[in-house]
Structure formats: structure tokens, C-alpha cells
Coordinates of C-alpha atoms and ligand atoms in Angstrom, one line a residue:
X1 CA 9.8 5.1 -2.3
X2 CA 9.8 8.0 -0.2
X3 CA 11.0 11.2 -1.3
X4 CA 10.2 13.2 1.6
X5 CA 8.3 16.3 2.8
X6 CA 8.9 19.6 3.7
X7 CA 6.4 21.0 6.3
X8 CA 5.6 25.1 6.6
X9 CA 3.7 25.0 9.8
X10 CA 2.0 28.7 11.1
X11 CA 1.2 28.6 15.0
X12 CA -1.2 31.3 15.6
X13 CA -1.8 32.6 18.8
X14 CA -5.5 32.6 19.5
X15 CA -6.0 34.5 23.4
X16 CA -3.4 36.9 21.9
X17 CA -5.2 40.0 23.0
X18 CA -5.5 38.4 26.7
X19 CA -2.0 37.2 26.5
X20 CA -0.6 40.4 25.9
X21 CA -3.0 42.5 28.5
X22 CA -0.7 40.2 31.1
X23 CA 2.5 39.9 29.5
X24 CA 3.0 43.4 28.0
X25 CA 3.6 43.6 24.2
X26 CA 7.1 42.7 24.5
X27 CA 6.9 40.3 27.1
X28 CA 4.8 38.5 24.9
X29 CA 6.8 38.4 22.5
X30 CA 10.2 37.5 23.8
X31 CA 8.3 34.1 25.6
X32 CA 7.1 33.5 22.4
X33 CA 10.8 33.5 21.0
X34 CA 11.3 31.5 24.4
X35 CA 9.2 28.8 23.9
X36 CA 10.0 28.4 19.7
X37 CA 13.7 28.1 21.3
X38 CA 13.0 25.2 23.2
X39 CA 10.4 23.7 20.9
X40 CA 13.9 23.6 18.1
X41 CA 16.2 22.8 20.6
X42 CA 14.3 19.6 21.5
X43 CA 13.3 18.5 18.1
X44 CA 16.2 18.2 15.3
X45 CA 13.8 17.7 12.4
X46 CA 12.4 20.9 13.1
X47 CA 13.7 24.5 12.0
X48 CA 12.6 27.7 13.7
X49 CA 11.7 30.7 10.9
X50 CA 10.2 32.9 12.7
X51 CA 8.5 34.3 15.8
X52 CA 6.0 37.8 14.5
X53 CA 3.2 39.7 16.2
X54 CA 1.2 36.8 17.1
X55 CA 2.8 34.1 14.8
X56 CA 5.4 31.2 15.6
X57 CA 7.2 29.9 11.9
X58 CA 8.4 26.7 11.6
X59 CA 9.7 24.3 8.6
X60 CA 9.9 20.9 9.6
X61 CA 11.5 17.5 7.8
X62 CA 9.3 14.8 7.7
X63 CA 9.4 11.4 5.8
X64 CA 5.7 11.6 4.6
X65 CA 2.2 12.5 4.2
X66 CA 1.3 10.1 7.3
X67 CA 4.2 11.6 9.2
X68 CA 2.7 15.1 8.5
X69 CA -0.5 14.8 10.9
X70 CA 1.9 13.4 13.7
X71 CA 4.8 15.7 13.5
X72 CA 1.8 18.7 13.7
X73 CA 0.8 17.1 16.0
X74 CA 4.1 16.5 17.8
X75 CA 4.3 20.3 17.9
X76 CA 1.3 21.2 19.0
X77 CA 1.7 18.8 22.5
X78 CA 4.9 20.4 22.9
X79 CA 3.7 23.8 22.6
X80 CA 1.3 23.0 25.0
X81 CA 4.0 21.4 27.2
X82 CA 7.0 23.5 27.7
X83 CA 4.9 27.1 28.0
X84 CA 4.6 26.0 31.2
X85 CA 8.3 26.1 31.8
X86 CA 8.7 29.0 29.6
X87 CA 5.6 31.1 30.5
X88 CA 3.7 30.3 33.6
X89 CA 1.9 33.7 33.9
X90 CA 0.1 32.7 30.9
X91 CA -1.4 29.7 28.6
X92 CA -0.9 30.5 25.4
X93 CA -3.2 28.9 22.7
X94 CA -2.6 28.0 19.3
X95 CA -4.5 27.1 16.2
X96 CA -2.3 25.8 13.7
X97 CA -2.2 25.8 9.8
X98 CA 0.6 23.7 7.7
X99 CA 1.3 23.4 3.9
X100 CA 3.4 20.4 3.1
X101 CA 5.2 20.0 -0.4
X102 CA 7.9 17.6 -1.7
X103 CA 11.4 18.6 -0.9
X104 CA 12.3 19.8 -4.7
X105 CA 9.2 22.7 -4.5
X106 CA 10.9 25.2 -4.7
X107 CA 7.9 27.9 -4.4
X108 CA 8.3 29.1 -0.8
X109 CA 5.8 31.7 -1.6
X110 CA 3.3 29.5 -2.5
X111 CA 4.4 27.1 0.0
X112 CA 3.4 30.6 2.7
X113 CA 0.4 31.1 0.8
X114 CA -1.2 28.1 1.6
X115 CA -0.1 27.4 5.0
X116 CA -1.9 30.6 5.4
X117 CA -5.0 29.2 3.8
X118 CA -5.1 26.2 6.0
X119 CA -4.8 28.5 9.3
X120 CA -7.4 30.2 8.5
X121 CA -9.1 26.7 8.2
X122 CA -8.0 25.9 11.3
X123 CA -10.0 28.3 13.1
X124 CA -9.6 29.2 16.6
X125 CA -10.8 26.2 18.4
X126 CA -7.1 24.4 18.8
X127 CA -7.0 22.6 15.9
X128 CA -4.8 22.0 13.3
X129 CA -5.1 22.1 9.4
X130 CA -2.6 20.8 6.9
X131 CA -2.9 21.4 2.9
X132 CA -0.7 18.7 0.9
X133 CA 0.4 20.5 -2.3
X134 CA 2.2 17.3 -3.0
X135 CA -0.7 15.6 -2.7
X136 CA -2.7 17.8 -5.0
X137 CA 0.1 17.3 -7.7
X138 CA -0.4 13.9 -7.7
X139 CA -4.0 14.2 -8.2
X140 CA -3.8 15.9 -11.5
X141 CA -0.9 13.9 -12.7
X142 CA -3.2 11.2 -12.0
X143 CA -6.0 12.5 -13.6
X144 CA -4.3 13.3 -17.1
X145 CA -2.7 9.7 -16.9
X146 CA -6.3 8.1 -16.6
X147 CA -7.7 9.8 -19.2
X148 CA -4.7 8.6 -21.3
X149 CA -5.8 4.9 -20.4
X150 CA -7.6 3.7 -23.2
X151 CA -5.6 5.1 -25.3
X152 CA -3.1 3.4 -23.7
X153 CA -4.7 0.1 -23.9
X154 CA -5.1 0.1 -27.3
X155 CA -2.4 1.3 -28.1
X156 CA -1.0 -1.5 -26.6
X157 CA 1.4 0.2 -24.1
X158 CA 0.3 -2.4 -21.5
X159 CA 2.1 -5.1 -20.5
X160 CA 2.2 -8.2 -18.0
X161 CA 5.0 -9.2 -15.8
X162 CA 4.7 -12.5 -14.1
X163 CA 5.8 -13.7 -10.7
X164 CA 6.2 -17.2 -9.3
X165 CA 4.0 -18.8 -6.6
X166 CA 6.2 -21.5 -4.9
X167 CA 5.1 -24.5 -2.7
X168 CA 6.8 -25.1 -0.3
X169 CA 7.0 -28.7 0.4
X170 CA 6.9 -29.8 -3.3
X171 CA 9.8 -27.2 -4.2
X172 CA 8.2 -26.6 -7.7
X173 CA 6.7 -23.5 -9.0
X174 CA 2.8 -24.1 -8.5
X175 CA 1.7 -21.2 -10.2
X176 CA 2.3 -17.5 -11.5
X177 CA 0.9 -13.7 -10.9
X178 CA 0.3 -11.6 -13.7
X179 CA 1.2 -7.7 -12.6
X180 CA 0.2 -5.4 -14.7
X181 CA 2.7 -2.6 -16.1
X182 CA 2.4 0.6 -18.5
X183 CA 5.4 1.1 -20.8
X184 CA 4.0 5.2 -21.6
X185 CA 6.0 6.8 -24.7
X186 CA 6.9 9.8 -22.4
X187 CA 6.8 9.1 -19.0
X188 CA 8.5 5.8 -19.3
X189 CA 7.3 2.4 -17.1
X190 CA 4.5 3.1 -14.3
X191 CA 4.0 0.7 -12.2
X192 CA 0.2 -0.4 -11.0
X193 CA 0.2 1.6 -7.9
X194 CA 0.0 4.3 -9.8
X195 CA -2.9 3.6 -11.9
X196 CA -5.0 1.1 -10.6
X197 CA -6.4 2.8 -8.1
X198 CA -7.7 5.6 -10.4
X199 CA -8.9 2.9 -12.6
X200 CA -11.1 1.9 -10.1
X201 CA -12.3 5.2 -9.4
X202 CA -13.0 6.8 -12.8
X203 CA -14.9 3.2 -13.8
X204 CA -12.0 1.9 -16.5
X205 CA -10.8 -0.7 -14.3
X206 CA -13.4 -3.0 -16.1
X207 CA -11.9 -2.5 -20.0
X208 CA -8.3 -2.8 -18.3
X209 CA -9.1 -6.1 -16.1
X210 CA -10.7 -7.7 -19.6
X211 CA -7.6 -6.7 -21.3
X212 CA -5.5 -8.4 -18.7
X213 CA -8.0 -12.1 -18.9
X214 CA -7.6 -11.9 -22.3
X215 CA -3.4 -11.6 -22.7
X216 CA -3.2 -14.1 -19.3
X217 CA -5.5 -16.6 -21.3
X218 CA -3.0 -16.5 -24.5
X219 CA 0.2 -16.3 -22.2
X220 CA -1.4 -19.4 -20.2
X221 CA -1.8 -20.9 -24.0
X222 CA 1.9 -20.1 -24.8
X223 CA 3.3 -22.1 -21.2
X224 CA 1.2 -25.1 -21.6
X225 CA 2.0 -25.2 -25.7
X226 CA 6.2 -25.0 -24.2
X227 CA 5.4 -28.0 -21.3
X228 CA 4.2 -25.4 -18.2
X229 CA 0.8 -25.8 -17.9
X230 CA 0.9 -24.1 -14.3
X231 CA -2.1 -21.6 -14.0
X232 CA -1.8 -18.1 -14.1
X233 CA -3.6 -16.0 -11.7
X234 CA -4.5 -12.3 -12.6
X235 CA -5.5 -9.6 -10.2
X236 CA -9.2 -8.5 -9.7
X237 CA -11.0 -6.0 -8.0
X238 CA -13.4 -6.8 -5.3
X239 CA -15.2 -3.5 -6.6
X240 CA -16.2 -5.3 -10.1
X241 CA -17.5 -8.3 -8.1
X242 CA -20.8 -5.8 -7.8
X243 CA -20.8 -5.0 -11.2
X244 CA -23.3 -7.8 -13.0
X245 CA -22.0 -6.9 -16.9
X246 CA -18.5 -7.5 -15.8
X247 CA -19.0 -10.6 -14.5
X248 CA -21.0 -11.6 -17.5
X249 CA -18.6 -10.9 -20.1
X250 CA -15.7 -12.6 -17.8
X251 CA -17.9 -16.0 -17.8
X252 CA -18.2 -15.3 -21.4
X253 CA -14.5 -15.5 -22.1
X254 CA -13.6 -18.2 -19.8
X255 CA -16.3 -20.5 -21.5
X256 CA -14.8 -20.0 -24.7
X257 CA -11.4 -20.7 -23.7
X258 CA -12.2 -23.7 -21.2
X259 CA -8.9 -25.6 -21.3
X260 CA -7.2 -22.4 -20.0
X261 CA -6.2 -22.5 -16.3
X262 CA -6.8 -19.5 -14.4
X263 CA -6.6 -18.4 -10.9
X264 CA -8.5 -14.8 -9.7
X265 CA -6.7 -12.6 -6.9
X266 CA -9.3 -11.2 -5.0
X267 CA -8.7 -7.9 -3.0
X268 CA -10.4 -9.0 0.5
X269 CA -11.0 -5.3 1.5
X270 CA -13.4 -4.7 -1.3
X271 CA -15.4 -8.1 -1.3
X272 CA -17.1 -7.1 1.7
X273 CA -19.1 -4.3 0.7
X274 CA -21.3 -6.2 -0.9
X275 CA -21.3 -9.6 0.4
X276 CA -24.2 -11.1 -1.2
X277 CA -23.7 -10.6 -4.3
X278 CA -19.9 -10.9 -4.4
X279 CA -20.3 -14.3 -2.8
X280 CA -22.9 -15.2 -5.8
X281 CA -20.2 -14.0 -8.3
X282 CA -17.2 -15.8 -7.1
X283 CA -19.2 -19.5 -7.2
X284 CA -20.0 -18.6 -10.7
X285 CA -16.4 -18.0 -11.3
X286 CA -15.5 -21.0 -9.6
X287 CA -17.9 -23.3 -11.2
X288 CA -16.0 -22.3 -14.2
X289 CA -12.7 -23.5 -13.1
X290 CA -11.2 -21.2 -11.8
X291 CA -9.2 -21.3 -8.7
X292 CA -10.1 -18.1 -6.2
X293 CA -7.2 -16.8 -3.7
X294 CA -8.3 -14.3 -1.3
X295 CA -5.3 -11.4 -1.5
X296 CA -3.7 -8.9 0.9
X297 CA -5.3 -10.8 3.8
X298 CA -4.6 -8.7 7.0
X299 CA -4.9 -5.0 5.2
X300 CA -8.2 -4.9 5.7
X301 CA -11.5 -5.6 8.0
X302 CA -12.6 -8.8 6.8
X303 CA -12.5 -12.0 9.5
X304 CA -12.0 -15.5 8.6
X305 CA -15.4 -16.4 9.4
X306 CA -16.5 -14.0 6.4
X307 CA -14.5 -15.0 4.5
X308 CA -15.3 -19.0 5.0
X309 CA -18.1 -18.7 3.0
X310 CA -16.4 -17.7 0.0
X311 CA -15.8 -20.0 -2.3
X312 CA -11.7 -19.7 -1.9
X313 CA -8.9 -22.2 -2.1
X314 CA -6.3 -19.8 -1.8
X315 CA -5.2 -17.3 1.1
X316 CA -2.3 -14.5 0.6
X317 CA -1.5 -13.2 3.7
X318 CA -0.1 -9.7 3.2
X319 CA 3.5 -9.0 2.8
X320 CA 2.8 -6.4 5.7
X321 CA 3.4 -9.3 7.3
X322 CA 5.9 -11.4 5.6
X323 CA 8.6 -8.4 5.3
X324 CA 9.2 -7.8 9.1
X325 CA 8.4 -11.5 10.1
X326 CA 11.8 -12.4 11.9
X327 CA 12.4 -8.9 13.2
X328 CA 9.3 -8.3 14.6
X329 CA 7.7 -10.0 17.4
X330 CA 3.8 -9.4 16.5
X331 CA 4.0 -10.4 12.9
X332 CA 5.1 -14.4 13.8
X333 CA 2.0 -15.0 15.8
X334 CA -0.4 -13.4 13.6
X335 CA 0.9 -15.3 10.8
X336 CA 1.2 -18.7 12.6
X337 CA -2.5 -17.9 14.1
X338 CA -3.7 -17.0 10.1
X339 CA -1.9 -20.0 8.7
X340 CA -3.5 -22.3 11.1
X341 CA -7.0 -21.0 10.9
X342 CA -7.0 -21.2 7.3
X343 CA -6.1 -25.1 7.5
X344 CA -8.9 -25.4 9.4
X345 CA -11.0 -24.1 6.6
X346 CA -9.4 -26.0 4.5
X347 CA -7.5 -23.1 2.6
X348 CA -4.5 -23.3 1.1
X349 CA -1.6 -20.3 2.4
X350 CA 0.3 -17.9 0.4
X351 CA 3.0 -15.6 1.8
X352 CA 4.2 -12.8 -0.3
X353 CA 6.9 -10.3 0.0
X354 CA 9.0 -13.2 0.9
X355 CA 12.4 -11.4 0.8
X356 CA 15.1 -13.0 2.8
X357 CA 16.2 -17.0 3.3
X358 CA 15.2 -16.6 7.2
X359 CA 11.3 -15.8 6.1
X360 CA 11.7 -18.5 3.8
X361 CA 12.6 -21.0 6.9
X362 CA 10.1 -19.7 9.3
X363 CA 7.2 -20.1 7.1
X364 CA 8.3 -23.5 6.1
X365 CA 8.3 -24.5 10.0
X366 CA 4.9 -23.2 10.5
X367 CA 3.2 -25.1 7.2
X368 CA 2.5 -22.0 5.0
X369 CA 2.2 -24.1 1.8
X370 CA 2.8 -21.7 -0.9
X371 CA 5.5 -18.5 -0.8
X372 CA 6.7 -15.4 -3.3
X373 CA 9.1 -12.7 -2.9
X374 CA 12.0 -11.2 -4.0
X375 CA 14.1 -14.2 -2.7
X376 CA 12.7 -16.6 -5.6
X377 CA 11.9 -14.2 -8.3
X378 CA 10.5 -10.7 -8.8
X379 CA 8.1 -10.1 -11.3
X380 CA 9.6 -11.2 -14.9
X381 CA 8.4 -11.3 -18.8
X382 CA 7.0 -14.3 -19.8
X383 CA 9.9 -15.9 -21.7
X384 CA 12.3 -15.1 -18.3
X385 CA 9.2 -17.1 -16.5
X386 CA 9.8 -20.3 -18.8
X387 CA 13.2 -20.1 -18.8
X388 CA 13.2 -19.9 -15.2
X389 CA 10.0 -23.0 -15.0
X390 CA 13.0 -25.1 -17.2
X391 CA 15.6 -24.5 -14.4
X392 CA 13.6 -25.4 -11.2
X393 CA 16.8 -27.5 -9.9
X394 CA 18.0 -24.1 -8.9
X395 CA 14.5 -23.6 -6.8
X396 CA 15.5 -26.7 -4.8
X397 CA 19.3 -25.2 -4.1
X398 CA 17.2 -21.8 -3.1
X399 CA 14.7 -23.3 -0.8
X400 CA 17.3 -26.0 0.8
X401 CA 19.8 -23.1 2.3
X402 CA 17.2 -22.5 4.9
X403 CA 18.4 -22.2 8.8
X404 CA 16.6 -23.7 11.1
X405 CA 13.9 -22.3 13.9
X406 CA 13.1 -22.9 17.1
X407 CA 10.4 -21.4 19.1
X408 CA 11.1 -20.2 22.3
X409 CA 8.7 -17.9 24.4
X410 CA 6.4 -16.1 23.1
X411 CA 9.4 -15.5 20.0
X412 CA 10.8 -16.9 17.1
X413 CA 14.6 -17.0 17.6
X414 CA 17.3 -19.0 15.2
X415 CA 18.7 -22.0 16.5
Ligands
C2E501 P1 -0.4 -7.3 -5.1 O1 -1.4 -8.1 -5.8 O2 -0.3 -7.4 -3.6 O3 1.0 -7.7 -5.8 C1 2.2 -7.8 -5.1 C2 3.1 -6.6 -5.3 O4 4.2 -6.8 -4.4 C3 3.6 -6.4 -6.7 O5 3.8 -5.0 -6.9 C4 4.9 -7.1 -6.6 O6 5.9 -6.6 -7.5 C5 5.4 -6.7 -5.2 N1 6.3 -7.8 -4.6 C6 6.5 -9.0 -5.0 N2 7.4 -9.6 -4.3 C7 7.8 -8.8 -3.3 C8 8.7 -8.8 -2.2 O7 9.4 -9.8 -2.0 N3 8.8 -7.7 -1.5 C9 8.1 -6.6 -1.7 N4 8.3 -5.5 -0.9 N5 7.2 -6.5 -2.7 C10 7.1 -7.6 -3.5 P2 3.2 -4.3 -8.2 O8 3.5 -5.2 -9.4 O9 3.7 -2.9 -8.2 O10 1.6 -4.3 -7.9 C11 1.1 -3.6 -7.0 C12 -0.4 -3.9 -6.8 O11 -1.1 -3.4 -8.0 C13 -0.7 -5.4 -6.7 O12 -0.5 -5.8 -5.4 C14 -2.2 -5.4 -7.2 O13 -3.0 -5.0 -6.1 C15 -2.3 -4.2 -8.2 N6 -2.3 -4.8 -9.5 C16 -1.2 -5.2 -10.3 N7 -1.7 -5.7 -11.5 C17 -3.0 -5.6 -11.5 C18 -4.1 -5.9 -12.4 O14 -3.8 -6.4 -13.5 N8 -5.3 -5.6 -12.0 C19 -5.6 -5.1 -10.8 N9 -6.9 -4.9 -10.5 N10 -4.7 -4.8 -9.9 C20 -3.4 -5.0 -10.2
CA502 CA1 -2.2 -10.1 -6.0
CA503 CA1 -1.2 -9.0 -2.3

């Protein structure tokens, strides 16, 4: 969810002094207003504030953090590009300082404040320099919330959600994902993406991961006990595959619970920085039992050929992927080209963020063998997992309203 940011952005006038010797002091400014004119006029998203002594004001909409850099950058190429229409006499040049906040900061003055910090950053050679006070929020709302982990943990405040893994040809549920959720007593639910990452930073990513084996083991326990003895796969990563304790006390638990099947999610990006090891690791893992996927395949660096000589059955191609896959052109071939290539190292494919009925089809026609999205389930509690495991007729009516495909060109297009 985007909630959209509010950009102060300062243009400074650097050759000021040799701008004004040829332009006069008021000739200066009034091509200054000139130019901040035009820059409005072409850009909606952008509002002029101000044009001072040697300073341009703008406040600019934009969606995000990303969008920040570009839309600076946006502004400084067309600075550069309309003075010449506005002011040929002259090149004007400007170093630039931004402060971007949320839309509900309210503080305009502190908003100021720091855009004037970050033009002074800038310097005077051009370049731009943006200070992200939504950013810095963040960071210490992070921070108190990761202290509050182990608390947290055990205090019992976590929680598992599962979500279905379907194949595809077989029509039956194959497997589930346990994603991990915190119910907090005052901030309500948070939801992994706000956590996890500062797990792995501040080191607790290891107490939290052995609290998440050890719940997946019983809830694996609970299914096969009702009749679904699918196995459940829980989330790991790559980081602790360097970390030899870790991995010791996860062999530890998995011996003494044997008959429990279990599948690791492997984040691809991480296993690479440490190859050797990682690789070492995993076959102990898998000598265990348990059934390795490779996850978010395509967000990172990694190539097949690395990946080939992990010991992994399973590849999850990212929903990067998966969500735009009938409106995009790109996203077919690399997904037909992954699918393929994977077959040939005799993996088996997982699509997530499988969304709509169309996906659905398109994988289907180009052998992905497992899928999960949105359009079979989103993440449930256990018992809505069994209930759902009972009903699997429904699954069949699900997957059998697919369209067809055809392939034509260098496209996929619906017959
Ligand atoms: P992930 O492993 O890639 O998990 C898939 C995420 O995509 C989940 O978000 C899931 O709810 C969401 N999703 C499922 N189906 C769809 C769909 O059709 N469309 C879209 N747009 N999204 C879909 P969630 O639960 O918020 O988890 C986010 C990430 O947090 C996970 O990404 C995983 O990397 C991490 N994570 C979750 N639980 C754990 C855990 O226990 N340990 C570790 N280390 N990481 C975890
Ligand atoms: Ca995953
Ligand atoms: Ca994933």
C-alpha cells in the first residue's frame, strides 16, 4: 500500500553571482519566475511555492520513495532544458536539496528545515540530495517494534497463517506455506514485511524462525492426525544458512520429530553470499527429509546454473512475475523460459501471486506444475486450511473455468 509522498524540493542557484553580473538583479530574477512558470505549467504533479534571491520552491506529489529520486530528477533535466527557451543569455545552475514526508506531516517547518539540510548536502557540483523524513519514521517505529520481539514471542503474540500450494495437473492441494503474523496488544496485526527484515538485521531472526519450525511441526502433527498429511513449508532466510548453531539446533528438532513433513522456502538472494557453505547446509537439511524450494526466483542475481547445484526440488518463481503475466509482454517469456529451464534440472515450478483465472490458464499451458495466489486461497488459520483440504471438489470447479491460450508472435493472446 502506498500512501504517498509529499516532496519540498529547494533549487539553488549555484553561478548566481555570474548570472546576475549579466542579467541585472531583476532580470535575474523575473527568468527565474519564467522558467519555475514553465517547469509547473508542464508538470501537473508539481506546485510552484516560491521563486527568492537565488532560490526556486517547489512541492511536488509523488507516489513514493522510489518515485522521489526520479521526479528530482525529472526537475532537474527540465530546469536544464527549458532555460534555454526561457533564458538564453545565461545557463543557470542548480544544486538541489529535497525533504520528502508522508502526505499526513503536517510540519511544514520541519519539512523546510530539512530540505534546507539536504541542500547544503548537495553542494554546488549539480547534484541533488533528498532526506526521507518518512523514511526515518519508519526506522524508529521499526526499531522499538524489534526490541518488543521476544517479548512478543513469548508472549505468544505470534501466529501462522497458511496458504495452499496447488498442482496443477493433479488439482489437489500439494502442500501449504506457513506466513508468519504478529497479533501486537496495541498496534494490532503486522504483517511480515514489517518485521522480518529487522529480524534479520538485529540477529532475532534465529529465535523467531525456531519458533516458527517448532508451531509448523505441531500444526503438521494436527493435519496428518485430521487425514492431510500434506507437508508444510515454512520460510527461511538464506542469511541463517551461514550461521553453523542455527543449523544445528534445526537438525536437532527435525530428528526428534522424524515423521513430520516439512518443506524450507529458501530466499535465493541471500543463498549466494556464501555459497559453500549454504550448499553444505541445505544437503544436511535435505538428508533429513525435507523438501527444499528455492523462493522469490527472479528478485535477485542468482542464475540457474547456481542454483543447480543446490540440493532443490522446488522453484517459486516470483509473483513479480505472476501478477502482470497476461498484461505484460516481457513477463510470459521469462516465465516460459524459467519454467522450462528448471525441467531440465529436473525442478519442480511454483508460481505465486496467482491472482486471476487467465494466469491460472497460461501457466497451465506452459507446464508450471504447482500454483498459489489469491485466486485459490489467501493465507488462512489452520482450521480454515482443513476445512478447505475437506472441500477440494470446489478446487477442481476453480481450476476447470480456465480460458484457453494460444500463442501467437512473440505474445500470449486469448483464443
Ligand atoms: P513470500 O515468502 O514471497 O510469501 C508470499 C507473500 O505474498 C505473502 O505475504 C502472501 O500473503 C502474499 N501473497 C500470496 N498470494 C498472493 C497473490 O495472489 N497476490 C499477491 N499480490 N500477494 C500474494 P506475507 O504473508 O505478507 O509475507 C511477506 C514475506 O514475509 C514472505 O514473502 C516471506 O519472505 C516473509 N515471511 C513470512 N513469514 C516468514 C517467516 O516465518 N520467516 C521468514 N524468514 N520470513 C517470512
Ligand atoms: Ca515463501
Ligand atoms: Ca516468494
Amino acid at each position: 500500500m502506498s500512501h504517498g509522498l509529499n516532496v519540498l524540493a529547494l533549487c539553488r542557484v549555484t553561478n548566481f553571482e555570474t548570472a546576475r553580473r549579466i542579467l541585472g538583479k531583476n532580470g535575474l530574477h523575473l527568468a527565474a519566475e519564467a522558467l519555475a512558470t514553465r517547469i509547473v505549467a508542464d508538470a501537473p504533479d508539481v506546485q510552484l511555492i516560491g521563486v527568492g534571491r537565488d532560490l526556486i520552491e517547489f512541492q511536488i506529489a509523488c507516489p513514493d520513495r522510489a518515485g522521489a529520486g526520479a521526479c528530482l530528477q525529472a526537475l532537474r533535466h527540465a530546469l536544464d532544458a527549458l532555460q534555454r527557451d526561457v533564458l538564453p543569455e545565461v545557463r543557470l545552475e542548480f544544486a538541489i536539496g529535497a525533504a520528502c514526508a508522508s502526505v499526513e506531516e503536517r510540519d511544514t517547518l520541519r519539512l523546510l528545515e530539512v530540505a534546507e539540510i539536504a541542500l547544503e548536502r548537495a553542494g554546488d557540483a549539480g547534484g541533488y540530495e533528498v532526506i526521507d523524513l518518512s523514511l526515518a519514521d519508519r526506522a524508529v517505529d521499526r526499531l522499538t517494534l524489534i526490541a518488543d520481539l521476544p517479548r512478543a514471542i513469548a508472549a505468544g503474540e505470534m501466529f501462522l497463517h497458511y496458504q495452499p500450494k496447488i498442482n496443477v495437473r493433479q488439482q489437489q492441494v500439494s502442500s501449504a506455506e506457513a506466513l508468519i503474523r504478529w497479533q501486537h496488544p496495541e498496534r494490532g496485526l503486522i504483517m511480515p514485511g514489517d518485521f522480518i527484515a529487522a529480524a534479520e538485521e538485529s540477529g532475532l531472526i534465529g529465535p523467531l524462525t525456531l519458533w516458527t519450525l517448532r508451531q509448523v511441526i505441531a500444526d503438521q502433527r494436527r493435519l496428518a492426525s485430521l487425514g492431510h498429511d500434506i507437508p508444510l513449508f515454512l520460510n527461511i532466510s538464506g542469511m541463517l544458512l551461514a550461521n553453523a548453531g542455527f543449523i544445528d539446533e534445526v537438525c536437532e528438532i527435525i530428528t526428534a520429530n522424524a515423521s513430520a513433513k516439512l518443506g524450507f522456502e529458501i530466499t535465493e538472494t541471500a543463498v549466494i553470499r556464501d555459497p559453500e557453505s549454504a550448499i553444505r547446509h541445505l544437503q544436511r537439511f535435505a538428508d533429513h527429509g525435507v523438501v527444499l524450494a528455492i523462493d522469490d526466483y527472479g528478485a535477485g542475481l542468482s542464475s540457474l546454473a547456481y542454483l543447480k547445484q543446490l540440493p532443490a526440488k522446488e522453484l517459486k518463481i516470483d509473483k513479480m512475475f505472476i501478477t502482470q503475466l497476461t498484461s505484460s509482454h516481457r513477463d510470459p517469456l521469462i516465465v516460459r523460459s524459467t519454467i522450462d529451464l528448471a525441467h531440465a534440472l529436473e525442478m519442480e515450478v511454483t508460481a505465486e501471486g496467482v491472482e486471476t483465472p487467465a494466469a491460472l490458464a497460461l501457466l497451465s499451458v506452459m507446464g508450471c506444475d504447482l500454483v498459489q495466489g489469491y485466486l485459490i486461497s489467501r493465507p488462512v488459520p489452520l482450521p480454515a486450511l482443513c476445512s478447505y483440504l475437506g472441500e477440494q471438489d470446489q478446487l477442481a470447479e476453480t481450476m476447470a473455468s480456465r480460458p484457453v491460450f494460444l500463442r501467437s508472435g512473440s505474445s500470449w493472446t486469448r483464443a
